[in-house]
Amino acid sequence: LRPDDYDSKLRKAIVKQLRKVVKMIFPTATVSIFGSSAVGLYLPCSDIDVVVHNCMSSKKTMYRLAQSLLQSGFASETQ
């Protein structure tokens, strides 16, 4: 079970754009993927598991990140 080229390129573009959004809020942060996306064994409808490292999080900065994700279209709602 391997994803096709289209799905692979789309996921890479999504992660690249997500990294840009995160860097706007946390300049020293890094975004890593894990799970099925990291090993290339995902279905087209699978989620993308990500973790953000090296970010100084406070309620205020998490709110800013949530707003940036909403505005950029990465999220349709946040909690």
Short mmCIF file of C-alpha atoms in Angstrom, two decimals:
data_model
loop_
_atom_site.label_atom_id
_atom_site.label_comp_id
_atom_site.label_asym_id
_atom_site.label_seq_id
_atom_site.Cartn_x
_atom_site.Cartn_y
_atom_site.Cartn_z
CA LEU A 1 0.00 0.00 0.00
CA ARG A 2 1.73 3.12 -1.25
CA PRO A 3 0.28 6.58 -1.86
CA ASP A 4 0.38 7.93 -5.39
CA ASP A 5 2.57 10.86 -6.46
CA TYR A 6 -0.29 13.36 -6.25
CA ASP A 7 -1.08 12.52 -2.61
CA SER A 8 2.59 12.55 -1.69
CA LYS A 9 3.19 15.98 -3.26
CA LEU A 10 0.02 17.37 -1.70
CA ARG A 11 1.04 16.24 1.79
CA LYS A 12 4.53 17.69 1.37
CA ALA A 13 3.02 21.02 0.28
CA ILE A 14 0.65 21.03 3.26
CA VAL A 15 3.47 20.37 5.73
CA LYS A 16 5.64 23.02 4.08
CA GLN A 17 2.88 25.63 4.41
CA LEU A 18 2.18 24.56 7.99
CA ARG A 19 5.85 25.08 8.82
CA LYS A 20 5.62 28.62 7.44
CA VAL A 21 2.59 29.41 9.60
CA VAL A 22 4.23 27.98 12.73
CA LYS A 23 7.49 29.89 12.06
CA MET A 24 5.55 33.16 11.92
CA ILE A 25 4.50 32.63 15.54
CA PHE A 26 7.47 30.60 16.81
CA PRO A 27 10.60 31.56 14.80
CA THR A 28 12.82 28.95 16.50
CA ALA A 29 10.31 26.10 16.26
CA THR A 30 10.56 23.00 14.12
CA VAL A 31 7.65 20.96 12.79
CA SER A 32 8.06 17.20 12.47
CA ILE A 33 5.71 14.60 11.07
CA PHE A 34 5.25 11.16 12.58
CA GLY A 35 2.99 8.17 12.17
CA SER A 36 1.77 6.83 8.84
CA SER A 37 2.67 10.01 6.94
CA ALA A 38 6.28 9.82 8.11
CA VAL A 39 6.74 6.26 6.88
CA GLY A 40 4.70 6.74 3.69
CA LEU A 41 1.99 4.22 4.54
CA TYR A 42 -1.15 6.34 4.58
CA LEU A 43 -4.46 6.40 2.79
CA PRO A 44 -5.61 9.49 0.86
CA CYS A 45 -8.09 10.32 3.65
CA SER A 46 -5.58 9.83 6.50
CA ASP A 47 -4.62 12.66 8.79
CA ILE A 48 -1.13 14.09 9.06
CA ASP A 49 0.38 13.74 12.54
CA VAL A 50 2.63 16.66 13.44
CA VAL A 51 4.49 17.87 16.49
CA VAL A 52 5.95 21.33 17.08
CA HIS A 53 9.30 21.42 18.90
CA ASN A 54 11.12 24.33 20.52
CA CYS A 55 8.22 26.66 21.03
CA MET A 56 7.63 28.71 24.12
CA SER A 57 3.92 28.22 24.51
CA SER A 58 1.63 30.41 26.50
CA LYS A 59 -2.10 30.81 26.23
CA LYS A 60 -1.59 33.99 24.21
CA THR A 61 0.81 32.43 21.67
CA MET A 62 -1.35 29.31 21.30
CA TYR A 63 -4.30 31.61 20.54
CA ARG A 64 -2.20 33.46 17.93
CA LEU A 65 -1.19 30.14 16.36
CA ALA A 66 -4.82 28.97 16.32
CA GLN A 67 -5.91 32.21 14.65
CA SER A 68 -3.12 31.92 12.06
CA LEU A 69 -4.14 28.34 11.28
CA LEU A 70 -7.76 29.43 10.85
CA GLN A 71 -6.85 32.38 8.64
CA SER A 72 -4.55 30.30 6.44
CA GLY A 73 -7.20 27.61 5.94
CA PHE A 74 -5.43 24.83 7.87
CA ALA A 75 -8.21 24.60 10.42
CA SER A 76 -11.93 25.13 10.23
CA GLU A 77 -12.27 25.37 14.01
CA THR A 78 -10.07 25.34 17.10
CA GLN A 79 -10.67 24.48 20.74
#
